[in-house]
């Protein structure tokens, strides 16, 4: 789709759904989107219908498998764990981490250098100031060691 913009060296694994038909989705450099994940733009219900808004994902973002992201913005250097649900119009600031199985309520704001976990998601810890370097190294290393696998065509 012409509504999906990938800014270089991004890995999108098998069985991902990116809903560029609803609104623009912009994904930064050196991002990894795990298999089975769903990336869809946030929406808001109005009396006359539904409006979808653009989704922007920053650089060096790692989204593990089977997660659903409907955030308004995902900052840079963010790690989203497996089986997470990021509620619509949530904002994940730079350098934050979402633990496996976390469900963030709609319109949640995750501050920088925090760890969110649980259902509903809440702050459970803090990240160190070197998170930016750690995520940069992790996504670069993942990209450099990535080997694409051939999937069998479904009949």
XYZ file of N, CA, C and O in Angstrom:
620
model
N 0.840 -1.191 0.000
C 0.000 0.000 0.000
C 0.879 1.246 0.000
O 1.942 1.278 0.617
N 0.428 2.296 -0.629
C 1.195 3.536 -0.653
C 1.081 4.294 0.656
O 1.766 5.283 0.868
N 0.228 3.837 1.563
C 0.080 4.487 2.874
C 1.061 3.953 3.910
O 1.047 4.403 5.044
N 1.867 2.963 3.554
C 2.839 2.386 4.489
C 4.225 2.845 4.070
O 4.644 2.611 2.939
N 4.935 3.496 4.991
C 6.286 3.992 4.706
C 7.260 3.289 5.643
O 7.134 3.385 6.866
N 8.233 2.566 5.048
C 9.289 1.908 5.821
C 10.578 2.660 5.550
O 10.999 2.786 4.411
N 11.224 3.148 6.602
C 12.413 3.975 6.437
C 13.711 3.176 6.523
O 14.614 3.531 7.249
N 13.821 2.097 5.825
C 15.085 1.387 5.674
C 15.449 0.413 6.767
O 15.279 0.677 7.943
N 15.965 -0.743 6.339
C 16.476 -1.794 7.220
C 15.458 -2.217 8.284
O 15.802 -2.447 9.435
N 14.221 -2.321 7.891
C 13.166 -2.784 8.785
C 12.827 -4.223 8.438
O 12.721 -4.570 7.268
N 12.660 -5.065 9.461
C 12.315 -6.469 9.266
C 10.860 -6.666 9.680
O 10.492 -6.361 10.817
N 10.064 -7.172 8.759
C 8.682 -7.516 9.061
C 8.553 -9.013 8.832
O 8.681 -9.493 7.710
N 8.328 -9.751 9.898
C 8.291 -11.212 9.811
C 6.968 -11.711 9.238
O 6.046 -10.934 9.001
N 6.891 -13.017 9.057
C 5.736 -13.649 8.412
C 4.453 -13.437 9.213
O 4.480 -13.279 10.433
N 3.342 -13.467 8.502
C 1.996 -13.408 9.085
C 1.690 -12.114 9.823
O 0.842 -12.093 10.706
N 2.381 -11.035 9.500
C 2.071 -9.728 10.088
C 0.968 -9.067 9.274
O 0.868 -9.272 8.071
N 0.179 -8.263 9.964
C -0.853 -7.487 9.286
C -0.575 -6.022 9.588
O -0.531 -5.622 10.753
N -0.376 -5.230 8.528
C -0.176 -3.790 8.680
C -1.307 -3.123 7.912
O -1.362 -3.191 6.685
N -2.207 -2.474 8.634
C -3.432 -1.942 8.041
C -3.230 -0.550 7.447
O -3.733 0.445 7.951
N -2.486 -0.486 6.364
C -2.257 0.768 5.667
C -3.463 1.227 4.876
O -3.483 2.351 4.381
N -4.474 0.389 4.759
C -5.677 0.781 4.028
C -6.555 1.735 4.843
O -7.403 2.426 4.294
N -6.330 1.794 6.158
C -7.157 2.630 7.022
C -6.604 4.051 7.161
O -7.354 5.013 7.193
N -5.274 4.174 7.313
C -4.612 5.478 7.451
C -3.116 5.266 7.225
O -2.648 4.133 7.115
N -2.369 6.361 7.174
C -0.926 6.274 6.960
C -0.234 5.618 8.152
O -0.565 5.903 9.308
N 0.739 4.766 7.839
C 1.576 4.143 8.870
C 3.019 4.376 8.463
O 3.421 4.026 7.362
N 3.785 4.975 9.357
C 5.183 5.297 9.090
C 6.041 4.559 10.113
O 5.831 4.703 11.313
N 6.983 3.736 9.613
C 7.841 2.932 10.481
C 9.285 3.367 10.265
O 9.748 3.437 9.127
N 9.999 3.656 11.347
C 11.359 4.173 11.282
C 12.396 3.140 10.875
O 12.082 2.011 10.490
N 13.648 3.554 11.009
C 14.770 2.701 10.611
C 15.061 1.626 11.657
O 14.848 1.834 12.845
N 15.583 0.505 11.179
C 16.025 -0.614 12.019
C 14.969 -1.051 13.036
O 15.243 -1.206 14.220
N 13.751 -1.267 12.544
C 12.677 -1.782 13.389
C 12.473 -3.258 13.079
O 12.745 -3.715 11.973
N 11.992 -4.003 14.062
C 11.687 -5.422 13.891
C 10.254 -5.640 14.352
O 9.897 -5.273 15.474
N 9.442 -6.216 13.465
C 8.059 -6.526 13.810
C 7.903 -8.037 13.759
O 8.078 -8.657 12.713
N 7.615 -8.635 14.909
C 7.563 -10.082 15.051
C 6.392 -10.720 14.336
O 5.397 -10.066 13.999
N 6.490 -12.024 14.123
C 5.470 -12.755 13.366
C 4.125 -12.737 14.084
O 4.051 -12.800 15.303
N 3.080 -12.613 13.281
C 1.724 -12.621 13.819
C 1.275 -11.317 14.438
O 0.180 -11.247 14.999
N 2.077 -10.271 14.343
C 1.699 -8.984 14.933
C 0.746 -8.224 14.018
O 0.757 -8.397 12.810
N -0.071 -7.381 14.644
C -1.014 -6.545 13.904
C -0.697 -5.086 14.230
O -0.688 -4.693 15.389
N -0.419 -4.313 13.179
C -0.155 -2.888 13.335
C -1.298 -2.167 12.637
O -1.472 -2.296 11.425
N -2.082 -1.441 13.410
C -3.203 -0.733 12.802
C -3.298 0.674 13.370
O -2.961 0.907 14.533
N -3.747 1.615 12.549
C -3.835 2.999 13.013
C -4.941 3.166 14.056
O -5.920 2.409 14.048
N -4.777 4.146 14.949
C -5.805 4.375 15.967
C -7.052 5.010 15.344
O -6.980 5.619 14.281
N -8.171 4.872 16.030
C -9.411 5.456 15.526
C -10.164 6.144 16.648
O -9.896 5.921 17.824
N -11.095 6.990 16.269
C -11.968 7.654 17.223
C -13.374 7.632 16.654
O -13.574 7.892 15.466
N -14.332 7.306 17.512
C -15.717 7.273 17.080
C -16.337 8.659 17.241
O -16.186 9.300 18.274
N -17.010 9.082 16.210
C -17.756 10.336 16.237
C -19.227 10.028 15.964
O -19.564 8.912 15.553
N -20.087 11.016 16.157
C -21.514 10.797 15.908
C -21.783 10.461 14.448
O -22.726 9.746 14.136
N -20.937 10.972 13.545
C -21.130 10.719 12.120
C -20.343 9.521 11.606
O -20.338 9.265 10.411
N -19.634 8.829 12.473
C -18.880 7.660 12.016
C -17.561 7.514 12.753
O -17.414 7.937 13.894
N -16.601 6.928 12.065
C -15.296 6.628 12.649
C -14.214 7.323 11.832
O -14.272 7.348 10.605
N -13.215 7.886 12.535
C -12.076 8.507 11.849
C -10.807 7.793 12.282
O -10.602 7.540 13.476
N -9.962 7.464 11.311
C -8.680 6.844 11.609
C -7.591 7.908 11.528
O -7.664 8.832 10.723
N -6.570 7.775 12.384
C -5.470 8.733 12.458
C -4.161 8.040 12.107
O -4.021 6.834 12.314
N -3.169 8.788 11.612
C -1.888 8.173 11.251
C -1.180 7.564 12.468
O -1.355 8.023 13.598
N -0.384 6.545 12.206
C 0.433 5.902 13.242
C 1.887 6.103 12.874
O 2.290 5.824 11.743
N 2.680 6.592 13.826
C 4.108 6.793 13.594
C 4.885 5.937 14.585
O 4.671 6.034 15.795
N 5.767 5.094 14.056
C 6.647 4.258 14.880
C 8.067 4.762 14.651
O 8.504 4.890 13.508
N 8.796 5.051 15.730
C 10.141 5.624 15.637
C 11.191 4.621 15.185
O 10.891 3.532 14.702
N 12.455 4.997 15.374
C 13.593 4.156 14.990
C 13.949 3.178 16.105
O 13.711 3.447 17.285
N 14.559 2.061 15.726
C 15.065 1.060 16.671
C 13.970 0.554 17.609
O 14.139 0.477 18.819
N 12.824 0.205 17.028
C 11.698 -0.331 17.797
C 11.624 -1.834 17.558
O 11.725 -2.295 16.419
N 11.448 -2.593 18.622
C 11.356 -4.057 18.543
C 9.975 -4.463 19.050
O 9.659 -4.244 20.219
N 9.159 -5.020 18.157
C 7.825 -5.508 18.530
C 7.856 -7.019 18.411
O 8.014 -7.558 17.318
N 7.732 -7.718 19.544
C 7.759 -9.175 19.529
C 6.477 -9.721 18.908
O 5.513 -8.992 18.675
N 6.431 -11.042 18.715
C 5.345 -11.698 18.009
C 3.996 -11.623 18.690
O 3.887 -11.467 19.907
N 2.956 -11.730 17.872
C 1.557 -11.819 18.311
C 1.093 -10.621 19.133
O 0.257 -10.765 20.012
N 1.639 -9.446 18.868
C 1.208 -8.230 19.552
C 0.304 -7.413 18.641
O 0.428 -7.465 17.420
N -0.602 -6.660 19.254
C -1.506 -5.782 18.515
C -1.199 -4.350 18.934
O -1.260 -4.015 20.114
N -0.842 -3.514 17.953
C -0.477 -2.126 18.237
C -1.453 -1.203 17.526
O -1.539 -1.219 16.297
N -2.198 -0.413 18.308
C -3.122 0.580 17.748
C -2.819 1.944 18.368
O -3.719 2.749 18.591
N -1.563 2.195 18.652
C -1.147 3.424 19.318
C -1.179 4.606 18.356
O -1.139 4.434 17.132
N -1.214 5.808 18.910
C -1.106 7.012 18.097
C 0.357 7.242 17.717
O 0.660 7.649 16.609
N 1.258 6.942 18.668
C 2.686 7.149 18.412
C 3.485 6.179 19.265
O 3.213 5.994 20.442
N 4.476 5.571 18.635
C 5.444 4.743 19.346
C 6.784 5.423 19.123
O 7.231 5.564 17.988
N 7.413 5.876 20.195
C 8.679 6.595 20.089
C 9.815 5.684 19.640
O 9.621 4.509 19.333
N 11.012 6.231 19.623
C 12.194 5.456 19.250
C 12.731 4.691 20.451
O 12.472 5.050 21.598
N 13.471 3.623 20.167
C 14.146 2.806 21.192
C 13.141 2.169 22.158
O 13.330 2.158 23.364
N 12.064 1.622 21.602
C 10.994 1.019 22.401
C 10.986 -0.486 22.161
O 11.192 -0.947 21.040
N 10.752 -1.252 23.223
C 10.610 -2.703 23.111
C 9.215 -3.092 23.583
O 8.832 -2.794 24.714
N 8.450 -3.745 22.695
C 7.120 -4.242 23.029
C 7.198 -5.764 23.029
O 7.602 -6.373 22.041
N 6.836 -6.379 24.151
C 6.969 -7.824 24.321
C 5.943 -8.628 23.539
O 5.129 -8.098 22.782
N 5.974 -9.956 23.760
C 5.072 -10.887 23.081
C 3.654 -10.749 23.631
O 3.463 -10.474 24.816
N 2.684 -11.013 22.760
C 1.267 -11.070 23.145
C 0.776 -9.814 23.862
O -0.014 -9.901 24.796
N 1.240 -8.654 23.439
C 0.810 -7.393 24.040
C -0.324 -6.788 23.226
O -0.432 -7.013 22.027
N -1.141 -6.012 23.910
C -2.169 -5.224 23.239
C -1.958 -3.775 23.647
O -2.053 -3.439 24.825
N -1.638 -2.946 22.665
C -1.426 -1.524 22.916
C -2.708 -0.818 22.492
O -3.032 -0.771 21.304
N -3.451 -0.289 23.456
C -4.760 0.301 23.209
C -4.728 1.471 22.243
O -3.700 2.136 22.063
N -5.870 1.756 21.644
C -5.954 2.798 20.624
C -5.594 4.167 21.188
O -5.917 4.498 22.314
N -4.908 4.920 20.377
C -4.452 6.279 20.668
C -3.537 6.371 21.888
O -3.401 7.427 22.488
N -2.882 5.268 22.256
C -1.861 5.318 23.312
C -0.611 5.983 22.758
O -0.382 5.967 21.550
N 0.191 6.551 23.645
C 1.447 7.179 23.246
C 2.566 6.534 24.047
O 2.569 6.588 25.276
N 3.494 5.889 23.341
C 4.669 5.304 23.978
C 5.838 6.228 23.692
O 6.261 6.369 22.554
N 6.345 6.885 24.718
C 7.457 7.825 24.554
C 8.745 7.057 24.268
O 8.793 5.835 24.375
N 9.814 7.785 23.936
C 11.109 7.162 23.643
C 11.624 6.369 24.844
O 11.359 6.718 25.991
N 12.386 5.321 24.555
C 13.106 4.545 25.578
C 12.174 3.984 26.649
O 12.348 4.240 27.848
N 11.188 3.198 26.248
C 10.345 2.527 27.230
C 10.210 1.055 26.840
O 10.572 0.660 25.738
N 9.716 0.260 27.777
C 9.595 -1.180 27.550
C 8.227 -1.639 28.016
O 7.762 -1.249 29.093
N 7.590 -2.487 27.198
C 6.304 -3.083 27.534
C 6.552 -4.585 27.687
O 7.015 -5.237 26.758
N 6.277 -5.117 28.870
C 6.551 -6.527 29.150
C 5.584 -7.451 28.414
O 4.501 -7.037 27.990
N 5.967 -8.727 28.282
C 5.143 -9.732 27.618
C 3.753 -9.796 28.249
O 3.619 -9.749 29.479
N 2.727 -9.924 27.410
C 1.367 -10.111 27.892
C 0.699 -8.872 28.451
O -0.372 -8.973 29.042
N 1.281 -7.710 28.272
C 0.715 -6.476 28.818
C -0.448 -5.996 27.953
O -0.406 -6.065 26.733
N -1.485 -5.500 28.612
C -2.618 -4.892 27.920
C -2.696 -3.438 28.375
O -2.996 -3.168 29.537
N -2.396 -2.517 27.447
C -2.485 -1.089 27.762
C -3.872 -0.582 27.398
O -4.355 -0.823 26.294
N -4.490 0.135 28.320
C -5.806 0.716 28.065
C -5.702 1.796 26.986
O -4.632 2.371 26.779
N -6.796 2.096 26.306
C -6.759 3.176 25.316
C -6.321 4.498 25.931
O -6.623 4.791 27.092
N -5.594 5.280 25.144
C -5.114 6.613 25.513
C -4.127 6.620 26.675
O -3.965 7.635 27.344
N -3.441 5.517 26.913
C -2.404 5.460 27.944
C -1.157 6.169 27.436
O -0.790 6.023 26.270
N -0.499 6.924 28.306
C 0.778 7.552 27.966
C 1.860 6.859 28.786
O 1.795 6.842 30.016
N 2.838 6.279 28.093
C 3.946 5.596 28.755
C 5.143 6.554 28.757
O 5.671 6.883 27.706
N 5.582 7.005 29.944
C 6.691 7.965 30.008
C 8.021 7.336 29.594
O 8.172 6.111 29.588
N 9.018 8.174 29.257
C 10.343 7.646 28.907
C 10.988 6.915 30.084
O 10.728 7.236 31.243
N 11.821 5.928 29.759
C 12.613 5.177 30.731
C 11.763 4.452 31.773
O 12.147 4.329 32.924
N 10.588 3.969 31.367
C 9.751 3.197 32.285
C 9.459 1.822 31.697
O 9.535 1.615 30.492
N 9.124 0.888 32.594
C 8.720 -0.462 32.205
C 7.257 -0.616 32.604
O 6.906 -0.392 33.770
N 6.410 -0.961 31.637
C 4.996 -1.177 31.917
C 4.703 -2.665 31.788
O 5.246 -3.340 30.924
N 3.845 -3.177 32.665
C 3.478 -4.580 32.615
C 2.122 -4.798 33.239
O 1.593 -3.936 33.941
N 1.553 -5.961 33.000
C 0.288 -6.339 33.614
C -0.907 -6.036 32.744
O -0.809 -5.525 31.647
N -2.070 -6.384 33.294
C -3.324 -6.133 32.604
C -4.335 -5.636 33.633
O -4.773 -6.418 34.474
N -4.655 -4.386 33.676
C -4.230 -3.320 32.761
C -2.784 -2.909 33.013
O -2.283 -3.034 34.129
N -2.133 -2.418 31.983
C -0.724 -2.050 32.080
C -0.485 -0.873 33.008
O -1.209 0.119 32.977
N 0.514 -1.017 33.858
C 0.923 0.076 34.744
C 2.422 0.018 34.936
O 3.054 -0.981 34.626
N 2.981 1.081 35.464
C 4.427 1.175 35.638
C 4.885 0.165 36.683
O 4.389 0.147 37.806
N 5.851 -0.693 36.301
C 6.370 -1.692 37.229
C 7.872 -1.530 37.462
O 8.454 -2.272 38.242
N 8.502 -0.573 36.782
C 9.937 -0.377 36.963
C 10.463 0.745 36.091
O 9.713 1.405 35.370
N 11.786 0.923 36.183
C 12.453 1.961 35.413
C 13.576 1.354 34.589
O 14.129 0.319 34.948
N 13.913 2.023 33.494
C 15.028 1.613 32.643
C 16.225 2.520 32.910
O 16.072 3.661 33.351
N 17.406 2.007 32.596
C 18.617 2.802 32.796
C 18.757 3.844 31.696
O 18.097 3.778 30.662
N 19.633 4.785 31.911
C 19.835 5.868 30.949
C 20.508 5.390 29.663
O 20.508 6.114 28.675
N 21.080 4.188 29.682
C 21.743 3.668 28.479
C 20.785 2.872 27.583
O 21.219 2.201 26.651
N 19.485 2.974 27.826
C 18.500 2.223 27.041
C 18.614 2.525 25.555
O 18.466 1.627 24.720
N 18.888 3.761 25.204
C 19.006 4.129 23.793
C 20.118 3.332 23.120
O 19.923 2.772 22.043
N 21.284 3.239 23.758
C 22.404 2.482 23.195
C 22.102 0.990 23.158
O 22.452 0.294 22.194
N 21.439 0.474 24.195
C 21.106 -0.948 24.260
C 20.164 -1.324 23.113
O 20.381 -2.326 22.419
N 19.126 -0.524 22.887
C 18.175 -0.817 21.809
C 18.815 -0.644 20.433
O 18.536 -1.419 19.516
N 19.691 0.359 20.291
C 20.393 0.545 19.023
C 21.240 -0.683 18.707
O 21.195 -1.215 17.596
N 22.005 -1.143 19.697
C 22.838 -2.337 19.500
C 21.988 -3.574 19.222
O 22.332 -4.392 18.361
N 20.876 -3.724 19.943
C 20.032 -4.908 19.782
C 19.412 -4.967 18.386
O 19.442 -6.019 17.733
N 18.865 -3.859 17.905
C 18.222 -3.883 16.589
C 19.250 -3.999 15.465
O 19.019 -4.698 14.486
N 20.401 -3.351 15.609
C 21.459 -3.480 14.590
C 21.955 -4.914 14.511
O 22.131 -5.472 13.434
N 22.220 -5.519 15.670
C 22.703 -6.887 15.720
C 21.667 -7.851 15.130
O 22.006 -8.767 14.379
N 20.401 -7.649 15.467
C 19.346 -8.501 14.942
C 19.297 -8.409 13.425
O 19.188 -9.425 12.734
N 19.403 -7.208 12.890
C 19.363 -7.012 11.433
C 20.570 -7.664 10.758
O 20.432 -8.318 9.733
N 21.749 -7.512 11.348
C 22.963 -8.057 10.745
C 22.978 -9.583 10.755
O 23.564 -10.200 9.870
N 22.337 -10.198 11.740
C 22.337 -11.650 11.854
C 21.050 -12.292 11.346
O 20.862 -13.498 11.485
N 20.162 -11.501 10.766
C 18.876 -12.004 10.309
C 19.043 -12.834 9.038
O 19.706 -12.426 8.094
N 18.444 -14.014 9.032
C 18.430 -14.876 7.851
C 16.979 -15.111 7.465
O 16.218 -15.713 8.224
N 16.584 -14.634 6.287
C 15.193 -14.849 5.879
C 14.924 -16.324 5.626
O 15.783 -17.048 5.126
N 13.743 -16.777 5.984
C 13.349 -18.162 5.730
C 12.272 -18.162 4.671
O 11.476 -17.236 4.572
N 12.255 -19.214 3.902
C 11.283 -19.319 2.824
C 10.030 -19.958 3.379
O 10.076 -21.022 4.011
N 8.893 -19.320 3.171
C 7.632 -19.880 3.641
C 6.972 -20.657 2.499
O 7.087 -20.300 1.340
N 6.285 -21.721 2.873
C 5.588 -22.525 1.875
C 4.293 -21.839 1.475
O 3.571 -21.315 2.320
N 4.008 -21.847 0.202
C 2.792 -21.229 -0.305
C 1.574 -22.036 0.138
O 1.572 -23.265 0.129
N 0.528 -21.312 0.561
C -0.710 -21.977 0.972
C -1.530 -22.316 -0.259
O -1.617 -21.542 -1.197
N -2.121 -23.495 -0.245
C -2.941 -23.927 -1.381
C -4.391 -23.747 -1.090
O -4.872 -23.743 -0.061
